[in-house]
Structure formats: C-alpha cells, structure tokens
Coordinates of C-alpha atoms in Angstrom, one line a residue:
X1 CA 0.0 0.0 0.0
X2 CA 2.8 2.5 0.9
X3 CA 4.4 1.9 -2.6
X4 CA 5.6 5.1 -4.9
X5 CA 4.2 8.0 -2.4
X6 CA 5.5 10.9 -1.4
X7 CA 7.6 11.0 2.0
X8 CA 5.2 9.9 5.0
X9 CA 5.2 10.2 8.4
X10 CA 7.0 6.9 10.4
X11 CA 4.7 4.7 12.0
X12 CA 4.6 5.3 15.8
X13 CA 7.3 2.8 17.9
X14 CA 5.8 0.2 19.7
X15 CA 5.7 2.3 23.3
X16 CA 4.2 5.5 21.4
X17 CA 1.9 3.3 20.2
X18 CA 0.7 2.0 23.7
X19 CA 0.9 5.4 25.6
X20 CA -0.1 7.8 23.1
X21 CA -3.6 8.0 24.5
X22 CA -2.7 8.1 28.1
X23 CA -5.2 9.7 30.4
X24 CA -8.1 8.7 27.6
X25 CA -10.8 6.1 29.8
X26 CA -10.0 3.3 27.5
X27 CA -6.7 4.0 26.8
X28 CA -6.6 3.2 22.6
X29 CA -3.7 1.9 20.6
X30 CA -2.1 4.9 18.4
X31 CA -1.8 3.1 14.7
X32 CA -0.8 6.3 12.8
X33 CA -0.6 10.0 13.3
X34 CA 0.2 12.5 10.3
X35 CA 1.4 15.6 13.0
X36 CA 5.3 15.8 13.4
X37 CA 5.6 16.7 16.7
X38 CA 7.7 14.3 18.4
X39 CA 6.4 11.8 20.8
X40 CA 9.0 11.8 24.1
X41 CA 9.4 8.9 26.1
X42 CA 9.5 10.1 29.6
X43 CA 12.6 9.5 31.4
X44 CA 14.3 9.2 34.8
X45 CA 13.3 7.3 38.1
X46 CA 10.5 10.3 39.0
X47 CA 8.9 10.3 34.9
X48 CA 5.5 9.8 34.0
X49 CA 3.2 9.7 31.0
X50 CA 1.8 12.9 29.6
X51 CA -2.2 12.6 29.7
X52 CA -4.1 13.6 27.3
X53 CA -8.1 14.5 26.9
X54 CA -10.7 14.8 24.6
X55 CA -12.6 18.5 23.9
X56 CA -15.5 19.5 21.5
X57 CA -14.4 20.9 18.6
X58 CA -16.6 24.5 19.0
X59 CA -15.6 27.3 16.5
X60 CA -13.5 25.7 13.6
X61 CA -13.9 26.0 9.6
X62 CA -14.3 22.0 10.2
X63 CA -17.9 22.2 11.1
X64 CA -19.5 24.2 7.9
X65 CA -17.5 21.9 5.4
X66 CA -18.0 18.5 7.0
X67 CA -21.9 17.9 6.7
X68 CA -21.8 19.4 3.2
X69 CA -19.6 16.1 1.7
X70 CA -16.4 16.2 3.5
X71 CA -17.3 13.1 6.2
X72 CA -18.9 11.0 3.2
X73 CA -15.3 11.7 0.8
X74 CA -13.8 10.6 3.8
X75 CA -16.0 7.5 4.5
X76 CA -15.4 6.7 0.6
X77 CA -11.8 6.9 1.0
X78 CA -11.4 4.4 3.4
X79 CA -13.9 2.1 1.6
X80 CA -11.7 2.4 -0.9
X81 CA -8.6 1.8 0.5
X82 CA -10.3 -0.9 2.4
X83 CA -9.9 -0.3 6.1
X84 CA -11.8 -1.8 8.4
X85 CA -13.1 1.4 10.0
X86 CA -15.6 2.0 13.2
X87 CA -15.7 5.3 13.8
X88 CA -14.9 8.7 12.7
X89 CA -14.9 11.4 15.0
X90 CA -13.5 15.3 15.0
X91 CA -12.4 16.3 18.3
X92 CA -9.4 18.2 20.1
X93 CA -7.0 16.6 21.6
X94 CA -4.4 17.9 23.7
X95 CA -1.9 17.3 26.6
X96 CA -3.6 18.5 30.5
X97 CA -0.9 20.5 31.0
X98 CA -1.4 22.6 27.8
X99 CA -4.0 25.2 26.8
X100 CA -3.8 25.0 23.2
X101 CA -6.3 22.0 21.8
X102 CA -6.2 21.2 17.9
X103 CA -8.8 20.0 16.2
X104 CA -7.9 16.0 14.9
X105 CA -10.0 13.6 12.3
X106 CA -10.0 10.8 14.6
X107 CA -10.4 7.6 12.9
X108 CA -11.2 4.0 15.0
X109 CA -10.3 0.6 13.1
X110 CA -10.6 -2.6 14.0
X111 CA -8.2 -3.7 16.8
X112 CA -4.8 -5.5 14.7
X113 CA -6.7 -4.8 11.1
X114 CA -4.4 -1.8 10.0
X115 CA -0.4 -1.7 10.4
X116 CA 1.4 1.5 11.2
X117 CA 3.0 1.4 8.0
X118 CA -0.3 1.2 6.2
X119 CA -2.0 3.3 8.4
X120 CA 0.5 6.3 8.0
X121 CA -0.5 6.3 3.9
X122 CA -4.2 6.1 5.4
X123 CA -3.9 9.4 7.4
X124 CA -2.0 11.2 5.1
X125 CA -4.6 10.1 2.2
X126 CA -7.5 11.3 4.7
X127 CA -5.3 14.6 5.3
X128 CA -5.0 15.3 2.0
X129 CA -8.7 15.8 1.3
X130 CA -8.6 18.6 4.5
X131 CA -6.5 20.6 2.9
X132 CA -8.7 20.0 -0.6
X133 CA -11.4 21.6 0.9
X134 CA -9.0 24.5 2.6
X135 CA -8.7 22.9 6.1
X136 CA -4.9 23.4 6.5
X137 CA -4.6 22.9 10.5
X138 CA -6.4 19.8 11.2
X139 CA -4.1 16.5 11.6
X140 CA -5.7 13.1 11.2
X141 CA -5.0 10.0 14.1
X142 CA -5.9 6.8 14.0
X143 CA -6.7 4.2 16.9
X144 CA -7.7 0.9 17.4
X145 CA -11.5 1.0 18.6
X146 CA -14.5 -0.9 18.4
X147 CA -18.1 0.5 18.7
X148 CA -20.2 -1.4 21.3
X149 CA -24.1 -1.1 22.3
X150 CA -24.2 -0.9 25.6
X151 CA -26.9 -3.8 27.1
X152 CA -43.8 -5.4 42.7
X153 CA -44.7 -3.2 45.0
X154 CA -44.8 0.9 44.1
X155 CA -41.3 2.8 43.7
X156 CA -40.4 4.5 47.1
X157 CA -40.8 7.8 47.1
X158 CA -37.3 10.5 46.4
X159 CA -35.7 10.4 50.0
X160 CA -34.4 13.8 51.2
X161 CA -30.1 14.3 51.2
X162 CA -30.0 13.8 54.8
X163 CA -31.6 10.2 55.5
X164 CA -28.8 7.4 55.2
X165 CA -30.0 5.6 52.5
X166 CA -30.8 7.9 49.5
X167 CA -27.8 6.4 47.5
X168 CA -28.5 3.2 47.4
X169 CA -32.5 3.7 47.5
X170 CA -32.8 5.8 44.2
X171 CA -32.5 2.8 41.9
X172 CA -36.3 2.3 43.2
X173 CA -37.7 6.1 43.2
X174 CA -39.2 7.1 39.6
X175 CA -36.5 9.3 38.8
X176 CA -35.0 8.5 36.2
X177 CA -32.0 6.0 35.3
X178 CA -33.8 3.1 36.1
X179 CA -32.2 -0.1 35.9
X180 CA -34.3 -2.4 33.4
X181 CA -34.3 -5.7 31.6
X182 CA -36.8 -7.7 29.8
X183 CA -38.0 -10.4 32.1
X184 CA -36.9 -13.3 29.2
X185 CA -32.8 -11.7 29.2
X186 CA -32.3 -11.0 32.5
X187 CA -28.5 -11.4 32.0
X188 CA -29.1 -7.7 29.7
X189 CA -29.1 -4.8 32.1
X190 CA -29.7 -1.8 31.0
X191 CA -31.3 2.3 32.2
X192 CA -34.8 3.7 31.3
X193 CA -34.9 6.8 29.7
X194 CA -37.6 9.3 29.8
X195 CA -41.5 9.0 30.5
X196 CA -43.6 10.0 27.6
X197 CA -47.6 10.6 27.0
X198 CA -50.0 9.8 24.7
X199 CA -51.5 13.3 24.5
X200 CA -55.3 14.0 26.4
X201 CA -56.6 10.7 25.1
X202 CA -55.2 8.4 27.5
X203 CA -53.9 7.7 31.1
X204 CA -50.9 5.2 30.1
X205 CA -47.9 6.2 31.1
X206 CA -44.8 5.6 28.5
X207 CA -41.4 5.2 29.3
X208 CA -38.3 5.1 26.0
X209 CA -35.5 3.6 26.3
X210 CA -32.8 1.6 24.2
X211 CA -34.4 -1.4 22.0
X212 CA -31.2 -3.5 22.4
X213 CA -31.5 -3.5 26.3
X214 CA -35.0 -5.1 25.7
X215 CA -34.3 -7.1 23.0
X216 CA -30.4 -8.5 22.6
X217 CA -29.8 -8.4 19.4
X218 CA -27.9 -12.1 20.4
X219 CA -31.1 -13.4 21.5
X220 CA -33.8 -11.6 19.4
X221 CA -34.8 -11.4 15.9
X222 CA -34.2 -7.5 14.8
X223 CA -37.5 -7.7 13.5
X224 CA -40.9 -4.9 14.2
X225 CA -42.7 -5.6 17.5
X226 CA -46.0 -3.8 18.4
X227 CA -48.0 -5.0 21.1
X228 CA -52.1 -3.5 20.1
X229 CA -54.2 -5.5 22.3
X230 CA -53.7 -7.7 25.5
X231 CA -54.9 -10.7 23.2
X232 CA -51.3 -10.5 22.2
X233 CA -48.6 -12.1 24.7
X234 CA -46.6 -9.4 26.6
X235 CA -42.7 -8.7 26.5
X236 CA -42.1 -7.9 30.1
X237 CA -39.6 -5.4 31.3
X238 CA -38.5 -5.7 34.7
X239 CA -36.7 -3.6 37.5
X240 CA -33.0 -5.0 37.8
X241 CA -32.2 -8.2 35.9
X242 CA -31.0 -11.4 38.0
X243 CA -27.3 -10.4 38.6
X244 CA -27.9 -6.8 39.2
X245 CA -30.5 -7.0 41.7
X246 CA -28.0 -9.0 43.6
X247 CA -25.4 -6.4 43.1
X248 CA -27.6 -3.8 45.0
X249 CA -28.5 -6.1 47.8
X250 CA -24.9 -6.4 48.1
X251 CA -24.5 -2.8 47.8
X252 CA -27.2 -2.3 50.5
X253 CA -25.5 -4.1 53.4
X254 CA -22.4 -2.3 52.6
X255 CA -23.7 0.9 52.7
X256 CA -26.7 0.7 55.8
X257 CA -25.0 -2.7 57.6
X258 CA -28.5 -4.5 56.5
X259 CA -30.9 -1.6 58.4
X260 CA -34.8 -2.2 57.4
X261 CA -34.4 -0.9 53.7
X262 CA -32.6 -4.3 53.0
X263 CA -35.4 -6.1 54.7
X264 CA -37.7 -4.3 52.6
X265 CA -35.8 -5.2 49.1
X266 CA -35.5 -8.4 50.0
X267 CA -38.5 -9.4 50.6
X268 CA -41.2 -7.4 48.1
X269 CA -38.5 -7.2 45.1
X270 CA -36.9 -10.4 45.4
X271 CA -38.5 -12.0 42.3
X272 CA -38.3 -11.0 38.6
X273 CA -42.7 -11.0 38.8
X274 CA -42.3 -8.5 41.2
X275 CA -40.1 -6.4 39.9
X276 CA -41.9 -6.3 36.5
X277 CA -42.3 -2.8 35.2
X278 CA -44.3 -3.0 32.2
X279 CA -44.1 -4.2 28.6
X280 CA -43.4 -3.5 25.2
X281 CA -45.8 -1.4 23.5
X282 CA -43.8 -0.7 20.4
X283 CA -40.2 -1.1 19.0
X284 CA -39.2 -1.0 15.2
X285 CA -35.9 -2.5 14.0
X286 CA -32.4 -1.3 14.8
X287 CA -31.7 0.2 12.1
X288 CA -29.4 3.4 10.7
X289 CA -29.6 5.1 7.4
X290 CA -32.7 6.3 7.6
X291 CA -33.2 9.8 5.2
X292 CA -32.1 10.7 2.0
X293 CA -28.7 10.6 2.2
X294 CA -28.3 7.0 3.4
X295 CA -26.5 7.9 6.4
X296 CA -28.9 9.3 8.9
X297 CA -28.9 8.4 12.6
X298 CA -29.4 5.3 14.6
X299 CA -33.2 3.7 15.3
X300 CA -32.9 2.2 18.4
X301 CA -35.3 2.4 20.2
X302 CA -38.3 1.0 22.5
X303 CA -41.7 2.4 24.2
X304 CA -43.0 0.9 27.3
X305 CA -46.2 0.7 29.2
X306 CA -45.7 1.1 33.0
X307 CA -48.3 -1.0 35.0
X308 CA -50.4 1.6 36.9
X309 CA -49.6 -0.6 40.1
X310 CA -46.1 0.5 40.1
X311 CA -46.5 4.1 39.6
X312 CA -49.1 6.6 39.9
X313 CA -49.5 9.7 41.3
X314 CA -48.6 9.1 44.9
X315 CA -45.1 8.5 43.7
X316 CA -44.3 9.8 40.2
X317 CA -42.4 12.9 40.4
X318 CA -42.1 13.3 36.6
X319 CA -39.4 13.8 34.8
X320 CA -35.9 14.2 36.8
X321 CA -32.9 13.1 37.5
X322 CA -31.7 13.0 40.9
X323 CA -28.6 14.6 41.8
X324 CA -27.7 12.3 44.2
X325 CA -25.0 13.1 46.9
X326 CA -21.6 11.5 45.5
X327 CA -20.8 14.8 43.7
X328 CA -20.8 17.6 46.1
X329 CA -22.8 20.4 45.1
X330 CA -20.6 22.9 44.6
X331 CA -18.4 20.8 42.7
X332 CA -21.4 20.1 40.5
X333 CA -22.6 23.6 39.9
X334 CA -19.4 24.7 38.9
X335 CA -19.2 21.4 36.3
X336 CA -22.6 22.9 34.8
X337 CA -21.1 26.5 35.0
X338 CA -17.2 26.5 33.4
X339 CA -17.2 30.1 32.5
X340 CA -18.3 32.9 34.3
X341 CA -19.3 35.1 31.1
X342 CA -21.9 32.4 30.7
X343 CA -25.5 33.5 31.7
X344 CA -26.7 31.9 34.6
X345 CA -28.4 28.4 33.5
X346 CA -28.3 26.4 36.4
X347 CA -29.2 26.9 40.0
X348 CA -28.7 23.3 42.3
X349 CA -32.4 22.0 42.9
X350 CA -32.9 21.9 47.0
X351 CA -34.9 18.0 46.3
X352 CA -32.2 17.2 44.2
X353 CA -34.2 16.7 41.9
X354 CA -33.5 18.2 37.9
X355 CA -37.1 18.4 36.3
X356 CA -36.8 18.1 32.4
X357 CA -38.4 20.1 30.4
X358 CA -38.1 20.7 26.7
X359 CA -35.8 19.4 24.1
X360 CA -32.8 21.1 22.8
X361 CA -33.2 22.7 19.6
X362 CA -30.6 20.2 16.7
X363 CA -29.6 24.8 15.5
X364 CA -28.3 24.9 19.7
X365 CA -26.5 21.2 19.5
X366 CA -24.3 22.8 16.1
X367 CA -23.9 26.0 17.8
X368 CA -24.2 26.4 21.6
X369 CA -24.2 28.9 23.1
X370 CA -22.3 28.7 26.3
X371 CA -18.5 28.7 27.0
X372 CA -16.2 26.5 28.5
X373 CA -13.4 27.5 30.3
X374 CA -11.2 27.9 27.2
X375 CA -13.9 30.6 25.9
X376 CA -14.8 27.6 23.0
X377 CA -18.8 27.7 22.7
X378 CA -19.6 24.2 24.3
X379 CA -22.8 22.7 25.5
X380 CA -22.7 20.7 29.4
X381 CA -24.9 18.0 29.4
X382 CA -25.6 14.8 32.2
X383 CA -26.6 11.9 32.5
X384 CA -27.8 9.0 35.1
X385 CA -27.2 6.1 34.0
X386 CA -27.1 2.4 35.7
X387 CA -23.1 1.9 35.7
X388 CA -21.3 4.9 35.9
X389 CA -24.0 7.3 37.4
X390 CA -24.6 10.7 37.1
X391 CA -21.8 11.5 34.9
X392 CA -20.9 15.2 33.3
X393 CA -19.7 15.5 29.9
X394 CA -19.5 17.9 26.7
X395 CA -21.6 17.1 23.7
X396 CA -19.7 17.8 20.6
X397 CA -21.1 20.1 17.9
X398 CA -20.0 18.1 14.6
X399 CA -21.6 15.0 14.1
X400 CA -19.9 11.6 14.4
X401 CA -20.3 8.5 12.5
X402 CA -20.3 4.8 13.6
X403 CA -20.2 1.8 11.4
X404 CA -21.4 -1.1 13.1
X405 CA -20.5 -4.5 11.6
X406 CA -22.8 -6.8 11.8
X407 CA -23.2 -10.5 10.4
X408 CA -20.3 -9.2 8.1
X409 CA -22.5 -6.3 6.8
X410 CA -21.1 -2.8 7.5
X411 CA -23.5 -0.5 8.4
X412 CA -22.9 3.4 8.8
X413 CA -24.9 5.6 11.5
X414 CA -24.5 9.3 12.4
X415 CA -23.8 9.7 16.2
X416 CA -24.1 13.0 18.3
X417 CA -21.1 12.2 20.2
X418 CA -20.5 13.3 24.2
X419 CA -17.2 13.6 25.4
X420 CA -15.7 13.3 29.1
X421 CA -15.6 16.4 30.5
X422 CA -11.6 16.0 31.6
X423 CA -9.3 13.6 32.2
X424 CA -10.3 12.9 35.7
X425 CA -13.8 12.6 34.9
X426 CA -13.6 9.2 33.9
X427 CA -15.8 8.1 30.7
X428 CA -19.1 9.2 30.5
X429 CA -20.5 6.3 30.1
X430 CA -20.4 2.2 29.9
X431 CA -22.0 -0.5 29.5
X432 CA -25.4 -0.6 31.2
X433 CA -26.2 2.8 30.5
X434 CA -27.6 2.6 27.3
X435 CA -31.0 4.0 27.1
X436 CA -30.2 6.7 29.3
X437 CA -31.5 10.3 28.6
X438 CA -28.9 13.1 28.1
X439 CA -29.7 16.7 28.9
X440 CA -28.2 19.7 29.7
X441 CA -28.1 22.3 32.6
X442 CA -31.7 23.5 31.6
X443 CA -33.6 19.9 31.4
X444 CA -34.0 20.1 27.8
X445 CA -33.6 17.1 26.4
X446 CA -30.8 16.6 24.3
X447 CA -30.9 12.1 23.4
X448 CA -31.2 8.9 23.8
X449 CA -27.7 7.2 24.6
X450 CA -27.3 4.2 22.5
X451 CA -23.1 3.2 22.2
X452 CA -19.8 4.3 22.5
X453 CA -16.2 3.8 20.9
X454 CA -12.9 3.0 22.8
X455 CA -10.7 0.2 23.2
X456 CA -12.4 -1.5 26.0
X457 CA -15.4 -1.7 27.4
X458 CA -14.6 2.4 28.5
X459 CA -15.8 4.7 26.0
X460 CA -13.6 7.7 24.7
X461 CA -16.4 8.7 23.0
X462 CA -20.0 8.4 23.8
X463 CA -22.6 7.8 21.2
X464 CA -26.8 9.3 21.4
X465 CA -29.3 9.7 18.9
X466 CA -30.8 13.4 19.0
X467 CA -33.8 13.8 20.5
X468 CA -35.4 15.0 17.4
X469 CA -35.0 12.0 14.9
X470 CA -36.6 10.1 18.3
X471 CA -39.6 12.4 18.3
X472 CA -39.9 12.5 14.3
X473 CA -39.5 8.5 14.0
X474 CA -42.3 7.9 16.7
X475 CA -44.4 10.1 14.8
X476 CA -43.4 8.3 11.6
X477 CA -44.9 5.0 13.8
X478 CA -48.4 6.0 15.3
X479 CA -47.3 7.4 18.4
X480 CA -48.3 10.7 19.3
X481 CA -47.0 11.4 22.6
X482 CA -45.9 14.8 25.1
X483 CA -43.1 14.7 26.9
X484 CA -44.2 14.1 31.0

C-alpha cells in the first residue's frame, strides 16, 4: 500500500503506540498520526506519561465543510482503501498540562486490522482531502476501537439528602435511570430513559428507552414488534435483571449494615414477577440510514407501558434526574457552570431533583451557546445512568459516524457524540447505561444514549441519537406522545 508516495510520516514505535492515548478512559492503541511533533518517552526514576483528553471541537472552519460532503469523501476513502473502520470522530486533543487544543479527524479501526506502516498512507490520504477543501490545520490520528451497544410493590418515594440511605435507594424512586431488563434476558441490564404521554386521550404512562437493552440483538430477531391489544402475549420489562438485583442487595448491606431498607428489598423485590415494570408497547428494528442521504442516525429504540400498580400519582415525580450526593454540590454547579461570562443556566435543585423540560433545539446542538473554560462555545450535558451514574460530559457540535459490523454487513450511523468532560472525569459512560436520557443544565432534552467507541469496554467517546429524529420516527410510527 505505501508503494511510490510521497515522504510519510513513520509509524509510531511500539511504546508510542501503547501510551499515546494516556489519560483517555480506554486507553486506545495509536496506529498512525500524520502531525510531526515528536512523541517523548519520559525519562528518569520520577517520569510519567503525559495525559491527554478529549474537547468539542466549538468554533472551527471544520464544522461548515463536514456535513456538506467532506465526512462522506472521507467514509469513501477508506472504503476504498479498504480499512476496516468503526468510527470517525472530530475532536481536540491535547496534553492536561497545555491550553492550546487542535482539532484531529479521529479515525477508529478494527483492533490489529491496519499496520502502522499502512495506516500512516491512510492518514496522510484522509489529510489530503482537509487541505482539498482548505482545512490546513487539522491533523488526522488513527486508533484501534471498536463500537459497542451498551446492554412489585410501588417505587419508594425520592428520600431527602440527609436520610442514610438515598444512595442506594434511588434505583427504586421514579426518577429516572432506572435499571431495566426484559424479564426473558435477564443477563441484559440496562437504564430507562424518559416518561412520555399519549396526549389527552389516554392515562398510560410511556417510558423510551434503548431497543437492544430489551431485546439483545444475540437473542432476538431485529424484526418490528408492536404489542395493540392484550390478546397479544406481553414482552415484560423488569426492574433489575437477576445479577444486578444481587449487586444492589450487596451494595445495601455495605452501605446501611443490612438496616430495614434491606429487609424491605429483599423481601417485596426479590423475584423478577415482582419487579416487572411494564411491557413493550412498540419497537421498530435497529436500524441506521434512515433519510435521504443514506447515512442518517441510529433507530434504536423501544416504548413501554408502565403498569399503573407500580406508579401513579402518589409516587411519580415526573421527569428528573436525581442529583444524588456523590458529587458535592458545589463541585457540580461549577461542572454545569465552566465560565463565568456564561449566563446563569443552572441553580442546584434543594430536592435534588432536575425536572426536564423541553428538548434542545438540533440549530443549539451545532452552535451552543455557552463557554467553557477555554472561551470555546460548548454545550454541558448529564446523564444518570445504571453503571457509571450521574456522569458530566460535553456534547460535541459536529456530528460523528459509527459503522457497526454486523453479520459481516457494515453498516454506517451518524452519532451525536459526548465527550468526558476531563481527564479525571472518567468516561461518561459504559456499558449498562444505554437508554439513558442526556440533557443539559436547563432539562432540555438533548438524546437517547445508545453506544460508545474506545478500546475496551470504556468509551472515549459516547454515542446518542438526537432527540429529534426520536420524536420524528415515533411520529413516523403512530405514536403521538408529550413529553411528561
């Protein structure tokens, strides 16, 4: 492949390879880089490893060329060349220590599917059609990384910061971030997303989450399910799966020494029939692709029926996250604040308790508003999820794409890709929290977590569908809903 070119960059040695990415949460394997600042091996009995982290890319040239045929030259390029790509992201990268963050095409193949020597024509290729369409100052890197989709009685009522066991009761309040399953995969944990509405004409309360944490796609045909009337068999979805409802027993005695609350558990949520939720209502295919260009966003998806005896007014507090009390609140007001100029957008709930409200406008998620602390625009955003938490990242403002390879059939999806808001932030997400719901400081409503991309089950980069293309595609299907 490297035959008759022009002089490349060298392929990274085998320890810049391996440290490159220090400080990222999965830690990927450098293949090829086409910048020419020298990697330097720390030395001495006191070195250590430069970390790097991830930033939106906020004002760059980048973001009015790349939706307007620059990401699909690119995707065609490495068709053509044949690399086994996953994901193609546009990000900054930089070194903690330093202010200065440039813009990189980040490419993700297929762990040992592209040598260095190979992968340095690869970048250089990719960087040549930047600078065709007058993008001068953006390098290209490529990493090894794989794209993964992340799989009674009534709910307590939200306990005040004070009482003991708020921590490890919230998994059972309706806020959300529930942690869900279908009653037939209870080895597939995964987080409820938002409650819906059918409008004025019925009582039914809806919640959306992820289709693949309800139906595997290892143990279920990706095929249309719609459940009409009750002549139909149900697909139940329960609260907790087998080995996580263990986990937070476990994580009861630990935290309240086995005080009534674990009595409580143990006895009225022991068994998946009692911890059933609801069932399917409605969940179309997984699909991507879907508008005119061929390479529109991910469908995956699923609406469920909640059974009235689980929740009803007594205990429904709507939609909201609780804030929980492992990030201290100041610590957490100035996450959702970076930059003084900002106008003030968030003021610390005294319940704890972040009502959504609204969706983000897709004009807001390409152009935000807000500053970080570098004075780039940048848009905060949170989620709760069933793994990592409540978790604070940046959403990125130019559009990612995953290609998921499935049954040797490549697939391309467009992401709206979240990024860890430092380096000691930790990712933003893993597995178990798909079908969370991301929002930012305001309660809008932003997505629907579905994936990320790293080398190990830590995701770099975290992967949502907008809430829009949700709304729309529900439309498309019947359902008319308001959010609750």
């Amino acid at each position: 492949m490297a035959d008759n070119l022009p002089t490349l960059p060298s392929p990274p040695s085998e320890k810049e390879a391996m440290f490159y990415y220090s400080g990222l949460p999965s830690g990927p394997r450098l293949v090829a880089r086409t910048g020419t600042t020298p990697w330097k091996e720390p030395t001495g009995p006191e070195a250590y490893r430069k970390l790097k982290e991830l930033g939106p890319v906020g004002n760059h040239p980048l973001c009015e060329v790349w939706g307007d045929g620059l990401a699909l030259k690119v995707h065609d390029l490495l068709d053509t060349m044949k690399v086994k790509w996953t994901s193609i992201d546009v990000v900054r990268i930089k070194d903690v220590e330093e202010s200065f963050a440039p813009v990189i095409l980040w490419i993700g193949v297929l762990p040992a599917s592209l040598s260095g020597e190979d992968g340095v024509v690869v970048a250089s290729k990719c960087r040549e059609l930047l600078v065709e369409s007058g993008i001068t100052d953006v390098d290209v890197e490529i990493r090894e990384s794989v794209v993964t989709r992340w799989a009674a009685p009534k709910f307590p009522t939200s306990t005040y910061s004070f009482d003991s066991t708020v921590d490890v009761r919230e998994p059972l309040t309706t806020t959300l971030g529930l942690p869900i399953c279908a009653q037939s995969t209870p080895c597939a944990d995964g987080t409820g997303g938002f409650f819906i509405a059918e409008g004025v004409n019925t009582k039914r309360l809806l919640l959306v989450t992820a289709r693949h944490v309800i139906f595997p796609p290892d143990k279920n045909e990706n095929k249309h399910f719609e459940h009409k009337n009750d002549s139909q068999p149900r697909h139940n979805v329960t609260l907790f799966g087998d080995a996580a409802f263990n986990k937070y027993l476990e994580s009861i005695k630990a935290e309240i020494g086995g005080k009534v609350a674990d009595k409580d558990v143990s006895t009225h949520w022991a068994t998946p029939e009692s911890r059933v939720l609801g069932h399917v209502i409605l969940s179309p295919p997984i699909n991507v692709g879907i508008d005119s260009s061929g390479e529109g966003y991910t469908e995956d998806w699923a609406v469920i029926e909640i059974d009235a005896s689980k929740v009803d007014a007594s205990n429904f507090d709507g939609n909201a996250i609780d804030l929980g009390t492992r990030i201290p609140v100041y610590e957490f007001a100035r996450m959702m604040h970076p930059n003084p100029r900002n106008a003030p957008s968030f003021e610390y709930p005294g319940d704890r308790l972040l009502r959504l409200k609204g969706t983000i406008p897709d004009e807001e998620m390409r152009h935000p508003t807000a500053l970080d602390q570098n004075d780039e625009p940048c848009l905060v955003v949170i989620k709760r999820g069933i793994t990592t938490g409540l978790t604070v990242g940046h959403a990125n403002n130019i559009c990612s794409y995953a290609r998921n390879y499935d049954n040797d059939n490549a697939k391309i999806s467009k992401e709206w890709a979240i990024l860890p808001q430092d380096c000691k932030s930790g990712a933003f997400a893993d597995k178990g929290d798909s079908g969370s719901v991301i929002v930012d400081a305001l309660g809008r409503i932003g997505g629907l977590l579905t994936s990320g991309a790293g080398a190990t089950p830590s995701a770099d980069v975290t992967y949502a569908t907008p809430i829009s293309f949700l709304l729309k595609r529900m439309q498309d299907n019947a359902l008319h809903i308001d959010a609750v």
